[in-house]
CSV table of C-alpha atoms and ligand atoms in Angstrom, one decimal:
chain,number,residue,atom,x,y,z
X,2,MET,CA,-100.1,-169.1,-120.4
X,3,ILE,CA,-99.3,-165.4,-119.7
X,4,MET,CA,-100.9,-164.4,-116.4
X,5,LYS,CA,-102.0,-160.8,-116.0
X,6,PRO,CA,-100.3,-159.3,-113.0
X,7,ILE,CA,-102.6,-158.8,-110.1
X,8,ASP,CA,-102.7,-155.4,-108.4
X,9,THR,CA,-102.5,-156.4,-104.8
X,10,ALA,CA,-103.3,-153.0,-103.3
X,11,GLN,CA,-106.4,-152.7,-105.5
X,12,ILE,CA,-107.7,-156.1,-104.6
X,13,GLN,CA,-107.0,-155.4,-100.9
X,14,ALA,CA,-108.9,-152.1,-101.1
X,15,LEU,CA,-111.9,-153.8,-102.7
X,16,ASP,CA,-111.6,-156.6,-100.2
X,17,SER,CA,-111.8,-154.3,-97.2
X,18,ALA,CA,-114.6,-152.2,-98.9
X,19,HIS,CA,-116.9,-155.2,-99.6
X,20,PHE,CA,-115.9,-158.6,-98.1
X,21,LEU,CA,-116.6,-159.5,-94.5
X,22,HIS,CA,-114.4,-162.5,-93.8
X,23,PRO,CA,-115.2,-165.4,-91.5
X,24,PHE,CA,-113.8,-165.5,-88.0
X,25,THR,CA,-112.1,-162.1,-88.5
X,26,ASP,CA,-111.7,-158.8,-86.7
X,27,PHE,CA,-112.9,-156.6,-89.5
X,28,ARG,CA,-111.2,-153.5,-88.3
X,29,ASP,CA,-107.9,-155.2,-87.8
X,30,LEU,CA,-107.9,-156.8,-91.2
X,31,ALA,CA,-108.8,-153.5,-92.9
X,32,SER,CA,-105.8,-151.9,-91.3
X,33,ARG,CA,-103.3,-154.5,-92.7
X,34,GLY,CA,-104.9,-155.9,-95.9
X,35,ALA,CA,-105.6,-159.5,-96.6
X,36,ARG,CA,-103.1,-161.8,-98.2
X,37,VAL,CA,-104.3,-162.4,-101.8
X,38,MET,CA,-103.9,-166.1,-102.8
X,39,THR,CA,-103.9,-166.4,-106.5
X,40,ARG,CA,-103.0,-169.9,-107.6
X,41,ALA,CA,-102.0,-173.4,-106.4
X,42,GLU,CA,-100.4,-176.6,-107.6
X,43,ASP,CA,-99.7,-179.9,-105.9
X,44,ILE,CA,-98.9,-178.9,-102.3
X,45,TYR,CA,-97.9,-175.2,-102.9
X,46,VAL,CA,-100.0,-172.0,-102.9
X,47,TRP,CA,-98.8,-168.6,-104.4
X,48,ASP,CA,-99.9,-165.1,-103.3
X,49,SER,CA,-100.3,-162.1,-105.5
X,50,GLU,CA,-96.8,-160.9,-104.6
X,51,GLY,CA,-95.3,-164.1,-106.0
X,52,ASN,CA,-94.5,-165.7,-102.6
X,53,ARG,CA,-94.8,-169.5,-102.6
X,54,PHE,CA,-96.1,-171.4,-99.5
X,55,LEU,CA,-95.9,-175.1,-98.7
X,56,ASP,CA,-99.5,-175.6,-97.6
X,57,ALA,CA,-99.2,-177.9,-94.6
X,58,MET,CA,-102.9,-177.3,-93.8
X,59,SER,CA,-104.4,-178.6,-97.1
X,60,GLY,CA,-106.3,-175.3,-97.4
X,61,LEU,CA,-108.4,-175.7,-94.3
X,62,TRP,CA,-108.1,-179.5,-93.7
X,63,CYS,CA,-109.6,-180.3,-97.0
X,64,VAL,CA,-107.4,-180.5,-100.1
X,65,ASN,CA,-106.5,-184.1,-99.5
X,66,VAL,CA,-105.5,-184.9,-103.1
X,67,GLY,CA,-103.5,-181.7,-103.6
X,68,TYR,CA,-104.1,-178.7,-105.9
X,69,GLY,CA,-104.5,-178.6,-109.6
X,70,ARG,CA,-106.2,-181.9,-110.3
X,71,LYS,CA,-107.5,-181.6,-113.9
X,72,GLU,CA,-109.8,-184.6,-113.4
X,73,LEU,CA,-111.8,-182.8,-110.9
X,74,ALA,CA,-112.2,-179.7,-113.1
X,75,ASP,CA,-113.2,-182.0,-116.0
X,76,ALA,CA,-115.8,-183.8,-113.9
X,77,ALA,CA,-117.3,-180.4,-112.9
X,78,HIS,CA,-117.3,-179.2,-116.5
X,79,HIS,CA,-118.9,-182.3,-117.9
X,80,GLN,CA,-121.6,-182.4,-115.2
X,81,MET,CA,-122.4,-178.7,-115.6
X,82,MET,CA,-122.9,-179.2,-119.3
X,83,THR,CA,-125.0,-182.3,-118.7
X,84,LEU,CA,-127.2,-181.3,-115.8
X,85,ALA,CA,-125.8,-178.3,-113.9
X,86,TYR,CA,-128.5,-178.4,-111.2
X,87,TYR,CA,-131.7,-180.1,-110.3
X,88,ASN,CA,-133.2,-180.5,-106.8
X,89,SER,CA,-133.7,-183.8,-105.0
X,90,PHE,CA,-137.0,-182.7,-103.4
X,91,PHE,CA,-140.4,-183.8,-104.8
X,92,GLN,CA,-139.5,-187.4,-105.4
X,93,THR,CA,-136.7,-186.6,-107.9
X,94,THR,CA,-133.1,-187.8,-108.0
X,95,ASN,CA,-130.0,-187.4,-110.2
X,96,VAL,CA,-127.3,-189.8,-111.3
X,97,PRO,CA,-124.1,-188.5,-109.6
X,98,ALA,CA,-125.9,-188.1,-106.2
X,99,VAL,CA,-127.1,-191.7,-106.4
X,100,GLN,CA,-123.7,-193.0,-107.5
X,101,LEU,CA,-121.9,-191.1,-104.8
X,102,ALA,CA,-124.3,-192.4,-102.1
X,103,ALA,CA,-123.7,-196.0,-103.2
X,104,LYS,CA,-119.9,-195.3,-103.3
X,105,LEU,CA,-119.9,-193.9,-99.8
X,106,ALA,CA,-121.9,-196.9,-98.6
X,107,GLU,CA,-119.3,-199.1,-100.2
X,108,LEU,CA,-116.4,-197.3,-98.6
X,109,ALA,CA,-117.8,-196.9,-95.1
X,110,PRO,CA,-116.7,-200.0,-93.2
X,111,ASN,CA,-119.1,-202.1,-91.2
X,112,VAL,CA,-118.0,-202.2,-87.6
X,113,GLY,CA,-119.6,-205.1,-85.8
X,114,GLU,CA,-123.2,-205.5,-86.9
X,115,ARG,CA,-123.5,-201.8,-88.0
X,116,SER,CA,-123.2,-200.6,-91.5
X,117,PHE,CA,-123.9,-197.4,-93.4
X,118,GLN,CA,-126.1,-197.8,-96.4
X,119,HIS,CA,-127.7,-194.3,-96.6
X,120,VAL,CA,-126.5,-190.8,-97.0
X,121,PHE,CA,-128.2,-187.4,-96.4
X,122,TYR,CA,-126.6,-184.6,-98.3
X,123,SER,CA,-125.8,-181.0,-97.4
X,124,SER,CA,-123.2,-178.5,-98.6
X,125,SER,CA,-121.0,-178.1,-95.5
X,126,GLY,CA,-120.0,-179.6,-92.2
X,127,SER,CA,-122.1,-177.1,-90.2
X,128,GLU,CA,-125.3,-177.9,-92.1
X,129,SER,CA,-124.6,-181.6,-91.7
X,130,ASN,CA,-124.4,-181.3,-88.0
X,131,ASP,CA,-127.7,-179.4,-88.0
X,132,SER,CA,-129.1,-182.3,-90.0
X,133,ASN,CA,-127.7,-184.6,-87.3
X,134,VAL,CA,-129.5,-182.8,-84.5
X,135,ARG,CA,-132.8,-182.9,-86.6
X,136,MET,CA,-132.3,-186.6,-87.5
X,137,ALA,CA,-131.3,-187.8,-84.0
X,138,ARG,CA,-134.4,-186.1,-82.4
X,139,ARG,CA,-136.6,-187.3,-85.2
X,140,TYR,CA,-135.3,-190.9,-84.5
X,141,TRP,CA,-136.3,-190.7,-80.9
X,142,ASP,CA,-139.7,-189.1,-81.7
X,143,LEU,CA,-140.5,-192.0,-84.1
X,144,LEU,CA,-139.6,-194.4,-81.3
X,145,GLY,CA,-142.0,-192.8,-79.0
X,146,GLN,CA,-139.3,-191.2,-76.8
X,147,PRO,CA,-139.7,-187.5,-77.7
X,148,GLN,CA,-138.1,-186.5,-74.3
X,149,ARG,CA,-134.8,-187.7,-75.6
X,150,LYS,CA,-133.5,-184.3,-76.9
X,151,VAL,CA,-130.2,-183.6,-75.2
X,152,ILE,CA,-127.1,-183.8,-77.3
X,153,ILE,CA,-123.9,-184.1,-75.3
X,154,SER,CA,-120.7,-182.7,-76.9
X,155,ARG,CA,-117.3,-181.7,-75.7
X,156,LEU,CA,-115.5,-178.5,-74.7
X,157,ASN,CA,-113.1,-177.2,-77.3
X,158,SER,CA,-114.6,-179.3,-80.0
X,159,TYR,CA,-115.6,-177.7,-83.4
X,160,HIS,CA,-118.8,-178.7,-85.1
X,161,GLY,CA,-119.4,-175.7,-87.3
X,162,SER,CA,-120.7,-172.2,-87.2
X,163,THR,CA,-124.5,-172.4,-87.7
X,164,MET,CA,-126.7,-172.0,-84.6
X,165,ALA,CA,-126.7,-175.8,-84.0
X,166,GLY,CA,-123.2,-176.3,-85.2
X,167,ALA,CA,-121.7,-173.6,-83.0
X,168,SER,CA,-123.9,-174.8,-80.0
X,169,LEU,CA,-122.6,-178.4,-80.4
X,170,GLY,CA,-119.1,-177.0,-80.6
X,171,GLY,CA,-117.4,-176.3,-77.4
X,172,MET,CA,-115.7,-173.0,-78.2
X,173,SER,CA,-116.4,-170.4,-75.5
X,174,GLY,CA,-115.7,-167.5,-77.8
X,175,MET,CA,-118.4,-168.7,-80.2
X,176,HIS,CA,-121.0,-169.3,-77.4
X,177,ALA,CA,-120.3,-165.8,-76.1
X,178,GLN,CA,-121.8,-164.3,-79.3
X,179,GLY,CA,-125.5,-164.9,-80.1
X,180,ASP,CA,-126.9,-166.6,-77.0
X,181,LEU,CA,-125.4,-170.0,-77.5
X,182,PRO,CA,-125.7,-172.9,-76.9
X,183,ILE,CA,-129.3,-173.4,-78.0
X,184,PRO,CA,-131.4,-175.4,-75.5
X,185,ASN,CA,-130.7,-179.1,-74.9
X,186,ILE,CA,-127.0,-179.1,-75.8
X,187,THR,CA,-124.5,-179.7,-73.1
X,188,HIS,CA,-120.8,-180.3,-72.9
X,189,ILE,CA,-118.2,-182.4,-71.1
X,190,GLY,CA,-114.4,-182.0,-70.9
X,191,GLN,CA,-112.1,-183.0,-73.8
X,192,PRO,CA,-109.6,-185.9,-73.6
X,193,TYR,CA,-106.5,-183.6,-73.5
X,194,TYR,CA,-103.9,-185.4,-71.3
X,195,PHE,CA,-101.4,-182.6,-71.4
X,196,GLU,CA,-103.8,-180.1,-69.9
X,197,ASN,CA,-106.2,-182.3,-67.9
X,198,GLY,CA,-104.1,-185.3,-66.8
X,199,LEU,CA,-103.4,-185.4,-63.0
X,200,PRO,CA,-99.9,-185.7,-61.5
X,201,GLY,CA,-99.0,-189.4,-61.5
X,202,GLU,CA,-101.8,-190.4,-63.8
X,203,SER,CA,-100.8,-192.2,-66.9
X,204,ALA,CA,-102.3,-191.2,-70.3
X,205,LEU,CA,-104.2,-194.5,-70.4
X,206,GLU,CA,-105.7,-193.9,-67.0
X,207,PHE,CA,-106.6,-190.4,-68.0
X,208,GLY,CA,-108.3,-191.7,-71.2
X,209,SER,CA,-110.7,-193.9,-69.2
X,210,ARG,CA,-111.4,-191.1,-66.7
X,211,ALA,CA,-112.1,-188.5,-69.4
X,212,ALA,CA,-114.6,-191.0,-71.0
X,213,GLY,CA,-116.2,-191.4,-67.6
X,214,TRP,CA,-117.2,-187.7,-67.8
X,215,LEU,CA,-119.8,-188.8,-70.4
X,216,GLU,CA,-121.4,-191.3,-68.0
X,217,SER,CA,-121.5,-188.6,-65.2
X,218,LYS,CA,-123.2,-186.2,-67.6
X,219,ILE,CA,-125.7,-188.8,-68.8
X,220,LEU,CA,-126.7,-189.5,-65.2
X,221,GLN,CA,-126.9,-185.8,-64.4
X,222,VAL,CA,-129.1,-185.1,-67.4
X,223,GLY,CA,-131.1,-188.3,-66.9
X,224,ALA,CA,-130.4,-191.2,-69.3
X,225,GLY,CA,-134.0,-191.0,-70.7
X,226,ASN,CA,-133.4,-187.5,-71.8
X,227,VAL,CA,-130.3,-188.0,-73.9
X,228,ALA,CA,-130.5,-188.3,-77.7
X,229,ALA,CA,-126.9,-188.5,-78.7
X,230,PHE,CA,-123.2,-187.9,-78.0
X,231,ILE,CA,-121.2,-186.1,-80.7
X,232,ALA,CA,-117.4,-186.1,-81.0
X,233,GLU,CA,-114.6,-185.8,-83.5
X,234,PRO,CA,-112.4,-188.9,-83.6
X,235,ILE,CA,-109.5,-186.4,-83.1
X,236,GLN,CA,-110.3,-182.8,-82.3
X,237,GLY,CA,-109.0,-180.8,-85.3
X,238,ALA,CA,-109.7,-177.1,-84.9
X,239,GLY,CA,-109.3,-177.5,-81.1
X,240,GLY,CA,-105.6,-178.2,-81.8
X,241,VAL,CA,-105.2,-181.8,-82.9
X,242,ILE,CA,-106.1,-183.4,-79.6
X,243,ILE,CA,-105.4,-187.1,-80.0
X,244,PRO,CA,-107.2,-189.1,-77.3
X,245,PRO,CA,-105.4,-191.8,-75.4
X,246,ALA,CA,-106.1,-195.4,-76.6
X,247,THR,CA,-108.5,-196.1,-73.7
X,248,TYR,CA,-110.8,-193.2,-74.5
X,249,TRP,CA,-112.9,-194.5,-77.4
X,250,PRO,CA,-113.5,-198.1,-76.1
X,251,GLU,CA,-114.8,-196.6,-72.9
X,252,ILE,CA,-117.0,-194.1,-74.8
X,253,GLN,CA,-118.4,-197.0,-76.7
X,254,ARG,CA,-119.2,-199.0,-73.6
X,255,ILE,CA,-121.1,-196.0,-72.1
X,256,VAL,CA,-123.2,-195.1,-75.2
X,257,ASP,CA,-124.1,-198.8,-75.5
X,258,LYS,CA,-125.0,-199.1,-71.8
X,259,TYR,CA,-127.5,-196.2,-72.1
X,260,GLY,CA,-128.6,-196.8,-75.7
X,261,ILE,CA,-127.8,-193.3,-76.9
X,262,LEU,CA,-126.8,-192.5,-80.5
X,263,LEU,CA,-123.1,-191.9,-81.2
X,264,ILE,CA,-122.3,-189.2,-83.8
X,265,SER,CA,-118.8,-189.2,-85.2
X,266,ASP,CA,-118.0,-185.8,-86.7
X,267,GLU,CA,-115.5,-186.7,-89.4
X,268,VAL,CA,-115.5,-183.5,-91.3
X,269,ILE,CA,-111.7,-183.5,-90.9
X,270,CYS,CA,-110.9,-187.1,-90.1
X,271,ALA,CA,-112.6,-189.0,-93.0
X,272,PHE,CA,-111.2,-189.7,-96.4
X,273,GLY,CA,-107.7,-190.8,-95.6
X,274,ARG,CA,-106.6,-188.2,-93.0
X,275,LEU,CA,-106.0,-190.8,-90.3
X,276,GLY,CA,-104.9,-193.6,-92.7
X,277,ASN,CA,-108.4,-195.1,-93.2
X,278,TRP,CA,-111.5,-194.1,-95.2
X,279,PHE,CA,-113.2,-193.0,-92.0
X,280,GLY,CA,-111.8,-192.0,-88.6
X,281,TYR,CA,-114.0,-194.4,-86.6
X,282,GLU,CA,-112.2,-197.3,-88.3
X,283,LYS,CA,-108.9,-196.0,-86.8
X,284,PHE,CA,-110.3,-196.1,-83.3
X,285,GLY,CA,-112.6,-199.1,-83.8
X,286,TYR,CA,-115.8,-197.6,-82.5
X,287,LYS,CA,-119.3,-197.9,-83.9
X,288,PRO,CA,-121.1,-194.6,-84.7
X,289,ASP,CA,-124.7,-194.4,-85.7
X,290,LEU,CA,-124.3,-191.2,-87.7
X,291,VAL,CA,-121.1,-189.9,-89.4
X,292,THR,CA,-120.7,-186.2,-90.5
X,293,PHE,CA,-118.6,-185.6,-93.6
X,294,ALA,CA,-117.7,-182.6,-95.7
X,295,LYS,CA,-114.3,-181.0,-96.8
X,296,ALA,CA,-112.2,-183.8,-98.3
X,297,VAL,CA,-115.1,-185.6,-99.8
X,298,THR,CA,-114.4,-183.2,-102.8
X,299,SER,CA,-110.9,-182.3,-101.5
X,300,GLY,CA,-112.4,-178.9,-101.1
X,301,TYR,CA,-112.8,-178.3,-104.9
X,302,ILE,CA,-116.5,-177.6,-104.5
X,303,PRO,CA,-118.7,-177.5,-101.4
X,304,LEU,CA,-120.3,-180.7,-100.3
X,305,GLY,CA,-121.2,-182.3,-97.0
X,306,GLY,CA,-123.5,-184.8,-95.6
X,307,VAL,CA,-124.3,-187.5,-93.0
X,308,MET,CA,-123.7,-191.2,-93.4
X,309,VAL,CA,-126.8,-192.7,-91.7
X,310,GLY,CA,-126.2,-196.1,-90.1
X,311,ASP,CA,-128.7,-198.9,-90.3
X,312,ARG,CA,-130.0,-198.4,-86.7
X,313,VAL,CA,-131.3,-194.9,-87.6
X,314,ALA,CA,-132.1,-195.4,-91.2
X,315,LYS,CA,-134.3,-198.4,-90.5
X,316,VAL,CA,-136.5,-196.3,-88.1
X,317,LEU,CA,-136.6,-193.2,-90.4
X,318,ILE,CA,-137.6,-195.4,-93.4
X,319,GLU,CA,-139.9,-198.0,-91.8
X,320,LYS,CA,-141.9,-195.7,-89.6
X,321,GLY,CA,-142.6,-193.4,-92.5
X,322,GLY,CA,-143.8,-189.8,-92.3
X,323,GLU,CA,-142.1,-186.9,-94.0
X,324,PHE,CA,-138.7,-185.7,-92.6
X,325,ASN,CA,-139.2,-181.9,-92.8
X,326,HIS,CA,-135.7,-181.0,-93.5
X,327,GLY,CA,-133.3,-180.5,-96.5
X,328,TYR,CA,-131.4,-178.0,-98.5
X,329,THR,CA,-131.6,-176.6,-102.0
X,330,TYR,CA,-128.3,-178.1,-102.7
X,331,SER,CA,-128.9,-181.5,-101.1
X,332,GLY,CA,-127.4,-183.9,-103.6
X,333,HIS,CA,-126.1,-181.2,-105.9
X,334,PRO,CA,-125.1,-183.1,-109.2
X,335,VAL,CA,-122.0,-181.1,-109.9
X,336,ALA,CA,-120.6,-181.4,-106.3
X,337,CYS,CA,-121.4,-185.1,-106.3
X,338,ALA,CA,-119.7,-185.6,-109.7
X,339,VAL,CA,-116.6,-183.9,-108.4
X,340,ALA,CA,-116.7,-186.1,-105.2
X,341,LEU,CA,-116.9,-189.2,-107.3
X,342,ALA,CA,-113.9,-188.1,-109.3
X,343,ASN,CA,-112.1,-187.2,-106.1
X,344,LEU,CA,-112.8,-190.6,-104.4
X,345,ASP,CA,-111.7,-192.3,-107.6
X,346,ILE,CA,-108.2,-190.5,-107.3
X,347,MET,CA,-108.0,-191.5,-103.7
X,348,GLU,CA,-108.8,-195.2,-104.5
X,349,ARG,CA,-106.5,-195.3,-107.5
X,350,GLU,CA,-103.6,-193.7,-105.6
X,351,ARG,CA,-104.5,-195.7,-102.5
X,352,LEU,CA,-104.2,-192.5,-100.4
X,353,PRO,CA,-105.8,-193.8,-97.2
X,354,GLN,CA,-103.5,-196.9,-97.3
X,355,ARG,CA,-100.5,-194.8,-98.2
X,356,VAL,CA,-101.1,-192.6,-95.1
X,357,GLY,CA,-101.8,-195.6,-92.9
X,358,ASN,CA,-98.8,-197.7,-93.9
X,359,GLU,CA,-96.2,-195.5,-95.5
X,360,VAL,CA,-96.1,-191.7,-95.3
X,361,GLY,CA,-98.1,-191.5,-92.0
X,362,PRO,CA,-95.5,-193.6,-90.1
X,363,TYR,CA,-92.7,-191.7,-91.8
X,364,LEU,CA,-94.2,-188.4,-90.6
X,365,ALA,CA,-94.5,-189.9,-87.1
X,366,ARG,CA,-90.8,-190.6,-87.2
X,367,CYS,CA,-90.0,-187.1,-88.3
X,368,PHE,CA,-92.2,-185.8,-85.4
X,369,GLU,CA,-90.1,-187.8,-83.0
X,370,ASP,CA,-87.2,-185.6,-84.1
X,371,ILE,CA,-89.3,-182.5,-83.8
X,372,SER,CA,-90.2,-183.5,-80.2
X,373,ARG,CA,-86.5,-183.2,-79.2
X,374,HIS,CA,-86.4,-179.5,-80.1
X,375,PRO,CA,-85.9,-177.4,-76.9
X,376,LEU,CA,-89.1,-175.3,-77.5
X,377,VAL,CA,-91.3,-178.4,-77.9
X,378,GLY,CA,-93.1,-180.2,-75.1
X,379,SER,CA,-94.5,-182.9,-77.3
X,380,ALA,CA,-94.9,-183.5,-81.0
X,381,GLU,CA,-97.3,-186.2,-82.0
X,382,SER,CA,-99.1,-187.2,-85.1
X,383,CYS,CA,-101.9,-189.6,-86.2
X,384,GLY,CA,-101.9,-190.3,-89.9
X,385,PHE,CA,-101.5,-187.0,-91.6
X,386,MET,CA,-102.6,-184.8,-88.7
X,387,ALA,CA,-100.1,-183.5,-86.2
X,388,GLY,CA,-99.7,-181.1,-83.3
X,389,ILE,CA,-96.7,-179.6,-81.5
X,390,ILE,CA,-96.8,-178.0,-78.1
X,391,LEU,CA,-94.5,-175.0,-77.5
X,392,LEU,CA,-93.3,-174.7,-73.9
X,393,ARG,CA,-91.5,-172.3,-71.7
X,394,ASN,CA,-89.8,-175.1,-69.9
X,395,LYS,CA,-89.5,-178.5,-71.5
X,396,GLU,CA,-88.4,-180.4,-68.4
X,397,ARG,CA,-91.1,-179.0,-66.1
X,398,SER,CA,-93.7,-179.0,-68.9
X,399,GLU,CA,-94.4,-175.4,-68.2
X,400,PRO,CA,-96.5,-173.4,-70.7
X,401,PHE,CA,-95.9,-169.8,-71.7
X,402,ALA,CA,-98.0,-167.2,-69.9
X,403,GLU,CA,-101.3,-166.5,-71.6
X,404,GLY,CA,-101.2,-163.5,-73.9
X,405,LEU,CA,-97.6,-163.9,-75.0
X,406,SER,CA,-98.9,-165.5,-78.2
X,407,VAL,CA,-95.8,-167.6,-78.9
X,408,GLY,CA,-97.8,-169.7,-81.3
X,409,MET,CA,-98.6,-166.6,-83.4
X,410,ILE,CA,-94.9,-165.6,-83.3
X,411,CYS,CA,-94.0,-169.1,-84.7
X,412,ARG,CA,-96.8,-168.8,-87.3
X,413,GLY,CA,-95.3,-165.5,-88.4
X,414,HIS,CA,-91.9,-167.1,-89.0
X,415,CYS,CA,-93.6,-169.9,-90.9
X,416,LEU,CA,-95.4,-167.5,-93.3
X,417,ARG,CA,-92.2,-165.4,-93.8
X,418,ASN,CA,-90.4,-168.6,-94.7
X,419,GLY,CA,-93.0,-170.1,-97.1
X,420,LEU,CA,-94.8,-172.5,-94.8
X,421,ILE,CA,-98.5,-172.6,-93.8
X,422,MET,CA,-98.8,-174.0,-90.3
X,423,ARG,CA,-101.6,-173.1,-88.0
X,424,ALA,CA,-101.4,-171.9,-84.4
X,425,VAL,CA,-104.1,-172.8,-81.9
X,426,GLY,CA,-102.8,-171.0,-78.8
X,427,ASP,CA,-99.3,-172.4,-78.4
X,428,ARG,CA,-100.1,-175.6,-80.3
X,429,MET,CA,-98.8,-175.6,-83.8
X,430,ILE,CA,-100.8,-177.9,-86.1
X,431,ILE,CA,-100.6,-179.4,-89.5
X,432,ALA,CA,-102.8,-181.5,-91.8
X,433,PRO,CA,-100.9,-181.7,-95.1
X,434,PRO,CA,-102.2,-183.1,-98.5
X,435,LEU,CA,-102.1,-186.9,-98.5
X,436,THR,CA,-100.2,-187.0,-101.7
X,437,MET,CA,-97.0,-185.6,-100.2
X,438,THR,CA,-93.8,-187.5,-101.2
X,439,HIS,CA,-91.1,-188.3,-98.8
X,440,ILE,CA,-89.0,-185.5,-100.2
X,441,GLN,CA,-91.8,-183.0,-99.7
X,442,ILE,CA,-92.3,-184.3,-96.1
X,443,ASP,CA,-88.6,-183.7,-95.5
X,444,GLU,CA,-88.9,-180.2,-97.0
X,445,MET,CA,-91.9,-179.5,-94.6
X,446,VAL,CA,-90.1,-180.9,-91.6
X,447,SER,CA,-86.9,-178.8,-92.3
X,448,LEU,CA,-89.1,-175.7,-92.6
X,449,ILE,CA,-90.9,-176.5,-89.3
X,450,LEU,CA,-87.6,-177.0,-87.5
X,451,TYR,CA,-86.1,-173.8,-88.9
X,452,CYS,CA,-89.2,-171.8,-87.8
X,453,LEU,CA,-89.0,-173.4,-84.4
X,454,ASP,CA,-85.4,-172.3,-84.1
X,455,LEU,CA,-86.3,-168.8,-85.1
X,456,THR,CA,-89.1,-168.7,-82.5
X,457,TYR,CA,-86.8,-170.1,-79.9
X,458,GLN,CA,-84.3,-167.3,-80.5
X,459,ASP,CA,-87.1,-164.8,-80.2
X,460,VAL,CA,-88.4,-166.0,-76.9
X,461,LYS,CA,-84.9,-166.4,-75.6
X,462,THR,CA,-84.1,-162.8,-76.5
X,463,LYS,CA,-87.3,-161.6,-74.9
X,464,GLY,CA,-86.4,-163.6,-71.7
X,465,TRP,CA,-89.5,-165.7,-71.8
X,466,LEU,CA,-87.8,-169.0,-71.3
X,467,ALA,CA,-87.5,-170.5,-67.8
W,516,LIG,N1,-117.1,-180.3,-88.0
W,516,LIG,C1,-115.8,-180.3,-87.9
W,516,LIG,C2,-115.1,-181.4,-87.1
W,516,LIG,C3,-115.0,-179.3,-88.5
W,516,LIG,O1,-113.7,-179.4,-88.5
W,516,LIG,C4,-117.1,-178.4,-89.3
W,516,LIG,C5,-117.8,-179.4,-88.6
W,516,LIG,C6,-117.9,-177.3,-90.0
W,516,LIG,O2,-117.7,-177.5,-91.4
W,516,LIG,P1,-118.0,-176.2,-92.4
W,516,LIG,O3,-117.9,-176.9,-93.7
W,516,LIG,O4,-119.4,-175.8,-92.1
W,516,LIG,O5,-117.0,-175.2,-92.1
W,516,LIG,C7,-115.7,-178.3,-89.3
W,516,LIG,C8,-115.0,-177.3,-90.0
W,516,LIG,C9,-110.0,-174.2,-88.1
W,516,LIG,C10,-111.3,-174.4,-88.8
W,516,LIG,O6,-109.8,-173.1,-87.6
W,516,LIG,C11,-111.9,-175.6,-88.9
W,516,LIG,C12,-113.1,-175.8,-89.6
W,516,LIG,C13,-113.7,-174.7,-90.2
W,516,LIG,C14,-113.1,-173.4,-90.1
W,516,LIG,C15,-111.9,-173.3,-89.4
W,516,LIG,O7,-109.3,-175.1,-87.9
W,516,LIG,N2,-113.6,-177.0,-89.6
């Protein structure tokens, strides 16, 4: 196929004339011009200037099966020609939406007595978390406890960008714009040992203490006023914050003690990312609601939703009365057909198992090597999600001064050398496609080490090391 060359400058000019990008300083972007991505295959993405990048972020934590999967395009094409759209309001349904709901119910493991037999659809993670807030409050209303409205979340968590999503999220920059959080949403600290552990405290001791912040908050708000606690199994956008092993069991004990709903936001962690179908399996806790989006279609088409556990579904269904909530695209037939084809690939290629038993442990061993780099305080991974802390002094665990943006310097080296790795402050993070071969992992790790070397040289020259 002969591709028509793309006029980068022209696209950039049109981009800055007409396209307001998410989470972007518009003036800054207009002054430099956006990078124009034009095509992708497997784990690589190309820009309009012909540069190739190894995409260690799977797009934005979503392209779990890799790029260029013809089966997904075929599924979309076939469904568009069969039934491109019909709504699921007014006592109507469609075949792919039903089949996908049944498939998700089959894949979601029972933990203890709880299982997930029902799905509520949306088109994104943000919308799904809005649905969670609506559903959790409706649940308590139907049980005659309408005062249970408060949702407890965590600082530095990410739950989306709508009014409820951004309120649930614990990003101060987002709260600062638009009068957030909305009422009845409150936050506790995150289980980040490196930042919040006390001198002499082990990671395991810290994990229990951090979970204890939930109990303190419940008592402060009044147990009878709390509807739910929402958390990501591992905080993704916050910088891949992996909780100590003691954290989730203690959270489970606390939510059980006070009877509050547990919402597991698995927009990033589900569909193989941690080596299981769902993240709660990895940590062994029992959520009542599970948010999903992104990798349910490997990002090929927007789709999100909430897995509704039996505890909540039973009340919503048996008590009756209309749930006044839903979206035009709830159960979109094309998105659901693509999701079915995507889950089929994941099952056939055993991607969750592969990450859990094979390539995940291999990546973890590579990260042990990375942790020995002089710029790196710690490098840890869980499944196919990993984070690296860049430090000014490795022995004394001393961070760089705020504002030096060492993470951004490292990210710049990565881009110039054909690697997409994110910087969250001075934490470098990756979440690569689950299809990566050992050779591709080696290629990624060599690039990471090379870019860490370049960054180390830079900060040394600038005299920023201690
Ligand atoms: N929950 C979690 C855990 C997420 O990671 C959302 C909800 C919202 O999903 P939608 O589909 O509405 O975007 C997300 C999204 C980043 C970044 O900088 C992460 C996300 C979105 C945008 C940027 O890492 N995650």
